[in-house]
Each structure stands twice: as structure tokens, then as C-alpha cells.
Amino acid sequence: MQNTCIIIPCYNEDERLDSKKFLQFLSQNEYHFCFVNDGSEDRTYDLIVAIQDAFPDKVTIVNLSRNRGKGEAVRQGFLDAEATGKFDYIGYFDADLATPLEEISYLKGYFQKDYKIIIGSRVKRLGAEITRNSLRHYLGRVFATVASIHLGIKVYDSQCGAKIFSCDMAKILFKEEFVTKWLFDLELIYRLKKYSPSDFEKDILEVPLRIWKEKKNSKMKVIDFILAPFDLYKIKKASS
């Protein structure tokens, strides 16, 4: 699967990045990883360099000199991966592996049906192991409802940090910088809707994850949910 690159944005991940899980996965799979060090001030860079040293043909690093925010870190990783011309698919997963790396192949399998974007969704259901903080879950449901109405997008979980794009679509959606810091996931979906309104629901598929476990020390706070309506306005205005 070396035709697939997964971007891992990293900001002060010293206590959350499990190097052993990445090393084990890389030893058993042919995916490529691009770690983006987003101006970390701890040992994050040293950790990802050690992973690259173990698998130099499967790992690249983009090192940002200052913190640019998760959205821009992901975008820089996409631009770097796309510039190589090596990949048919480019995605991103969170560094804390709340979504296990094994879900990459699960999500990628849906591209057989000609979708351009596959996004993971944290849906609690029988047979799935979805562990979330109750407050964050309910705040997320309120936000998803407001976002769906405001932007006219029928999405259950836009903020799940597990998404994979065809490279051709990634070139279009990641070309411009994002106007929001935390809602870039939703901004990407809205960009797709504006770019291809007639084929929007044919190009994107939301897939319930089999496993997702919330990790400690999340960088998104309750205040970010409170400020979300202002960001929704910015997203709609920027694409009008």
C-alpha cells in the first residue's frame, strides 16, 4: 500500500505518541507516513526522527519552525506528499491514535466504490468499540446539528480525525489555507460541496469506525465549541 500516505500532525506529543505502535505497524504494512512536527517544544521531533531512522523508506518528516495549528500542519503534510507524485491516496490520522492504525485499510477499502473522500465517524453501536467523554460527545452532537443546518451538509461527525482522500481531490481541497483553526475538517467538506455541488454526495462517504478511544490531554477545549458558531460563519463567508 505504498501508494497511500497518512499524515500525522504532531504538536507537543511527547506523552501521547506511542512510537512502539507506529513501529510495529510499519513493520507489518506498506503504508507511508508523513509526520508533521508543528513547532513542538518537547521531545516530539526526537520521537518521530527515531521512527524515521527505523523505516527511512516509509517515513518522511515535515518540520515547521513555529506552531501553525493542526489544520495548517495537516495541509503542509498534504502538500509535501502530493509534491512527490508517489501517492494515489493521502489521509490523516491523529498522533494519539484514538483511531487505531488498523482502521486505515478498513477505510481505504471503500475507495473501490469510486468515492473521492472517505471520512471516519464515531458512532456508538453494537459491535463497535467507541469510547468518548459524555460531555464532549453531546457538545459534538449539538455542534454537528448546527453545522449541518448552517452549511447545508448532512454529516454526522465532521471532526473525527481519520480521513482519506484521493490525491486528485486532495490537490483541490488543500490548495488554499484554512480560515479556521479547529474546524478545518468541516471546512474541507464544505469546500467539496462548493467545488462539486452536483456530485457532492457521490464523492464522499462517511464510514462508522470499528474502534475509537478518546485519549487524555485533548488539545480541543470546551471554549472551542462555544466559539464554533463564529468559525462556521467564517467558513461560509470564505466560500461564498
CSV table of C-alpha atoms in Angstrom, one decimal:
chain,number,residue,atom,x,y,z
A,1,MET,CA,0.0,0.0,0.0
A,2,GLN,CA,2.9,2.4,-0.6
A,3,ASN,CA,0.5,4.3,-2.9
A,4,THR,CA,-1.1,5.6,0.3
A,5,CYS,CA,0.4,8.3,2.6
A,6,ILE,CA,-1.0,9.1,6.0
A,7,ILE,CA,-0.3,12.5,7.5
A,8,ILE,CA,0.3,12.6,11.3
A,9,PRO,CA,0.2,16.2,12.7
A,10,CYS,CA,2.2,16.5,15.9
A,11,TYR,CA,2.3,19.3,18.4
A,12,ASN,CA,3.9,18.5,21.8
A,13,GLU,CA,3.0,14.8,21.6
A,14,ASP,CA,5.8,13.6,23.9
A,15,GLU,CA,3.4,11.9,26.3
A,16,ARG,CA,0.8,10.8,23.7
A,17,LEU,CA,2.7,9.5,20.7
A,18,ASP,CA,3.1,5.7,21.0
A,19,SER,CA,6.3,5.0,19.0
A,20,LYS,CA,6.0,1.3,19.5
A,21,LYS,CA,2.6,1.1,17.8
A,22,PHE,CA,3.9,3.0,14.8
A,23,LEU,CA,7.0,0.9,14.6
A,24,GLN,CA,5.0,-2.4,14.8
A,25,PHE,CA,2.5,-1.2,12.2
A,26,LEU,CA,5.3,-0.1,9.8
A,27,SER,CA,7.0,-3.5,10.2
A,28,GLN,CA,3.8,-5.3,9.1
A,29,ASN,CA,2.4,-2.9,6.5
A,30,GLU,CA,3.4,-1.0,3.4
A,31,TYR,CA,1.8,2.4,4.1
A,32,HIS,CA,3.9,5.6,4.1
A,33,PHE,CA,3.7,8.1,6.9
A,34,CYS,CA,4.4,11.8,6.9
A,35,PHE,CA,4.9,13.2,10.4
A,36,VAL,CA,4.5,17.0,10.6
A,37,ASN,CA,6.2,18.5,13.6
A,38,ASP,CA,4.1,21.6,14.3
A,39,GLY,CA,6.7,23.7,16.2
A,40,SER,CA,6.7,21.3,19.2
A,41,GLU,CA,8.6,22.4,22.3
A,42,ASP,CA,9.1,19.0,23.8
A,43,ARG,CA,10.7,15.7,22.6
A,44,THR,CA,8.2,15.2,19.8
A,45,TYR,CA,10.7,15.8,17.0
A,46,ASP,CA,13.2,13.3,18.5
A,47,LEU,CA,10.5,10.7,18.7
A,48,ILE,CA,9.5,11.0,15.1
A,49,VAL,CA,13.1,11.1,13.9
A,50,ALA,CA,13.7,7.8,15.7
A,51,ILE,CA,10.7,6.3,13.8
A,52,GLN,CA,12.1,7.6,10.5
A,53,ASP,CA,15.5,6.1,11.3
A,54,ALA,CA,13.9,2.7,11.7
A,55,PHE,CA,11.9,2.9,8.4
A,56,PRO,CA,13.6,5.6,6.2
A,57,ASP,CA,11.7,4.4,3.1
A,58,LYS,CA,8.3,4.5,4.8
A,59,VAL,CA,8.6,7.7,6.8
A,60,THR,CA,9.1,11.4,5.9
A,61,ILE,CA,9.1,14.4,8.2
A,62,VAL,CA,7.9,18.0,7.7
A,63,ASN,CA,9.4,20.2,10.4
A,64,LEU,CA,7.6,23.5,10.9
A,65,SER,CA,9.7,26.1,12.7
A,66,ARG,CA,6.7,27.5,14.6
A,67,ASN,CA,3.3,26.3,15.7
A,68,ARG,CA,0.8,26.8,12.8
A,69,GLY,CA,-2.2,24.9,14.2
A,70,LYS,CA,-3.4,21.4,13.3
A,71,GLY,CA,-5.2,22.5,10.1
A,72,GLU,CA,-2.1,24.1,8.6
A,73,ALA,CA,0.1,21.2,9.8
A,74,VAL,CA,-2.1,18.8,8.0
A,75,ARG,CA,-2.2,20.9,4.9
A,76,GLN,CA,1.6,21.2,4.8
A,77,GLY,CA,1.8,17.4,5.1
A,78,PHE,CA,-0.6,17.0,2.2
A,79,LEU,CA,1.3,19.5,0.0
A,80,ASP,CA,4.6,17.7,0.7
A,81,ALA,CA,3.1,14.2,0.0
A,82,GLU,CA,1.3,15.4,-3.2
A,83,ALA,CA,4.5,17.1,-4.5
A,84,THR,CA,6.3,13.7,-4.6
A,85,GLY,CA,3.9,12.3,-7.2
A,86,LYS,CA,4.1,8.9,-5.5
A,87,PHE,CA,0.7,8.6,-3.9
A,88,ASP,CA,-2.8,7.8,-5.1
A,89,TYR,CA,-4.3,8.4,-1.7
A,90,ILE,CA,-3.4,10.8,1.1
A,91,GLY,CA,-5.1,10.8,4.5
A,92,TYR,CA,-4.6,12.0,8.1
A,93,PHE,CA,-4.9,10.4,11.5
A,94,ASP,CA,-4.4,11.9,14.9
A,95,ALA,CA,-1.0,11.3,16.6
A,96,ASP,CA,-2.6,9.9,19.8
A,97,LEU,CA,-4.1,7.0,17.7
A,98,ALA,CA,-7.6,7.5,19.1
A,99,THR,CA,-8.3,5.9,15.7
A,100,PRO,CA,-6.1,2.8,15.5
A,101,LEU,CA,-3.8,2.5,12.5
A,102,GLU,CA,-5.6,-0.7,11.6
A,103,GLU,CA,-8.6,1.4,10.5
A,104,ILE,CA,-6.6,2.7,7.6
A,105,SER,CA,-7.2,-0.4,5.5
A,106,TYR,CA,-10.8,-0.6,6.6
A,107,LEU,CA,-11.5,3.0,5.4
A,108,LYS,CA,-9.4,2.6,2.3
A,109,GLY,CA,-11.4,-0.4,1.2
A,110,TYR,CA,-14.4,1.9,0.4
A,111,PHE,CA,-12.5,3.6,-2.4
A,112,GLN,CA,-13.4,0.5,-4.5
A,113,LYS,CA,-16.8,2.2,-5.0
A,114,ASP,CA,-15.3,5.3,-6.7
A,115,TYR,CA,-15.6,7.7,-3.8
A,116,LYS,CA,-13.1,10.6,-3.6
A,117,ILE,CA,-13.2,11.1,0.2
A,118,ILE,CA,-13.7,8.6,3.0
A,119,ILE,CA,-14.2,10.0,6.5
A,120,GLY,CA,-14.4,8.1,9.7
A,121,SER,CA,-17.3,8.6,12.1
A,122,ARG,CA,-17.6,7.9,15.8
A,123,VAL,CA,-20.9,6.2,16.0
A,124,LYS,CA,-21.7,4.1,19.1
A,125,ARG,CA,-23.4,0.9,18.0
A,126,LEU,CA,-23.4,-2.8,18.6
A,127,GLY,CA,-20.2,-4.5,17.6
A,128,ALA,CA,-18.1,-1.3,17.7
A,129,GLU,CA,-15.8,0.0,20.5
A,130,ILE,CA,-16.4,3.7,20.6
A,131,THR,CA,-15.2,5.4,23.9
A,132,ARG,CA,-15.9,9.1,24.3
A,133,ASN,CA,-16.3,11.6,27.1
A,134,SER,CA,-20.0,12.1,27.6
A,135,LEU,CA,-19.9,16.0,27.7
A,136,ARG,CA,-17.7,16.2,24.6
A,137,HIS,CA,-20.0,13.7,22.8
A,138,TYR,CA,-23.1,15.7,23.5
A,139,LEU,CA,-21.4,19.0,22.7
A,140,GLY,CA,-20.3,17.4,19.5
A,141,ARG,CA,-23.9,16.4,18.6
A,142,VAL,CA,-25.2,19.9,19.2
A,143,PHE,CA,-22.4,21.3,17.0
A,144,ALA,CA,-23.0,18.8,14.3
A,145,THR,CA,-26.7,19.7,14.1
A,146,VAL,CA,-25.9,23.4,14.0
A,147,ALA,CA,-23.2,22.9,11.4
A,148,SER,CA,-25.5,20.7,9.2
A,149,ILE,CA,-28.2,23.4,9.2
A,150,HIS,CA,-25.9,26.4,8.7
A,151,LEU,CA,-23.8,24.9,5.9
A,152,GLY,CA,-26.4,22.5,4.4
A,153,ILE,CA,-24.2,19.4,4.9
A,154,LYS,CA,-25.6,16.1,6.1
A,155,VAL,CA,-22.6,15.0,8.2
A,156,TYR,CA,-22.8,13.1,11.5
A,157,ASP,CA,-19.2,13.6,12.7
A,158,SER,CA,-17.1,16.1,10.7
A,159,GLN,CA,-14.5,16.4,13.4
A,160,CYS,CA,-13.3,12.8,13.6
A,161,GLY,CA,-9.5,12.9,12.9
A,162,ALA,CA,-9.5,10.0,10.4
A,163,LYS,CA,-9.9,10.9,6.8
A,164,ILE,CA,-8.5,9.7,3.4
A,165,PHE,CA,-8.7,11.5,0.1
A,166,SER,CA,-7.9,10.6,-3.5
A,167,CYS,CA,-4.8,12.5,-4.5
A,168,ASP,CA,-6.6,14.3,-7.3
A,169,MET,CA,-9.2,15.6,-4.9
A,170,ALA,CA,-6.6,16.5,-2.2
A,171,LYS,CA,-4.8,18.8,-4.7
A,172,ILE,CA,-8.0,20.8,-5.0
A,173,LEU,CA,-9.2,20.9,-1.3
A,174,PHE,CA,-5.8,21.6,0.3
A,175,LYS,CA,-4.6,24.2,-2.1
A,176,GLU,CA,-5.7,27.2,0.0
A,177,GLU,CA,-5.1,27.9,3.6
A,178,PHE,CA,-7.9,27.3,6.1
A,179,VAL,CA,-9.8,30.2,7.6
A,180,THR,CA,-10.4,28.4,10.9
A,181,LYS,CA,-8.1,26.8,13.4
A,182,TRP,CA,-10.1,23.8,14.7
A,183,LEU,CA,-12.9,23.4,12.1
A,184,PHE,CA,-10.7,22.7,9.1
A,185,ASP,CA,-12.3,19.2,8.8
A,186,LEU,CA,-15.6,20.8,8.3
A,187,GLU,CA,-14.1,23.4,6.0
A,188,LEU,CA,-12.7,20.6,3.8
A,189,ILE,CA,-16.2,19.0,3.4
A,190,TYR,CA,-17.7,22.4,2.6
A,191,ARG,CA,-15.1,23.1,0.0
A,192,LEU,CA,-16.0,19.8,-1.7
A,193,LYS,CA,-19.7,20.9,-1.7
A,194,LYS,CA,-18.8,24.2,-3.3
A,195,TYR,CA,-16.4,22.7,-5.8
A,196,SER,CA,-18.7,19.9,-6.9
A,197,PRO,CA,-22.3,20.6,-5.8
A,198,SER,CA,-23.9,18.2,-8.2
A,199,ASP,CA,-21.7,15.2,-7.3
A,200,PHE,CA,-21.1,16.1,-3.6
A,201,GLU,CA,-22.9,13.2,-2.1
A,202,LYS,CA,-21.5,10.8,-4.7
A,203,ASP,CA,-17.9,11.8,-4.0
A,204,ILE,CA,-17.8,11.5,-0.2
A,205,LEU,CA,-18.7,8.6,2.2
A,206,GLU,CA,-19.0,8.7,6.0
A,207,VAL,CA,-18.0,5.4,7.5
A,208,PRO,CA,-18.6,4.4,11.1
A,209,LEU,CA,-15.3,3.4,12.7
A,210,ARG,CA,-15.0,0.0,14.4
A,211,ILE,CA,-12.7,1.3,17.2
A,212,TRP,CA,-12.2,4.8,18.6
A,213,LYS,CA,-10.9,5.5,22.1
A,214,GLU,CA,-10.7,9.1,23.4
A,215,LYS,CA,-7.2,9.9,24.8
A,216,LYS,CA,-6.3,12.2,27.7
A,217,ASN,CA,-5.0,15.7,27.3
A,218,SER,CA,-7.1,16.6,24.2
A,219,LYS,CA,-6.0,19.9,22.8
A,220,MET,CA,-9.6,20.9,21.9
A,221,LYS,CA,-11.3,22.6,24.8
A,222,VAL,CA,-15.0,23.4,25.7
A,223,ILE,CA,-14.3,27.0,24.7
A,224,ASP,CA,-13.6,25.9,21.2
A,225,PHE,CA,-17.2,24.5,21.0
A,226,ILE,CA,-18.5,27.8,22.3
A,227,LEU,CA,-16.6,29.8,19.6
A,228,ALA,CA,-17.6,27.3,16.9
A,229,PRO,CA,-20.6,29.3,15.5
A,230,PHE,CA,-18.2,32.2,14.7
A,231,ASP,CA,-16.0,29.8,12.8
A,232,LEU,CA,-19.0,28.4,10.9
A,233,TYR,CA,-19.8,32.0,9.7
A,234,LYS,CA,-16.1,32.4,8.6
A,235,ILE,CA,-16.3,29.1,6.6
A,236,LYS,CA,-19.5,30.1,4.8
A,237,LYS,CA,-18.3,33.6,4.1
A,238,ALA,CA,-14.9,32.5,2.8
A,239,SER,CA,-16.5,30.1,0.3
A,240,SER,CA,-19.3,32.5,-0.9
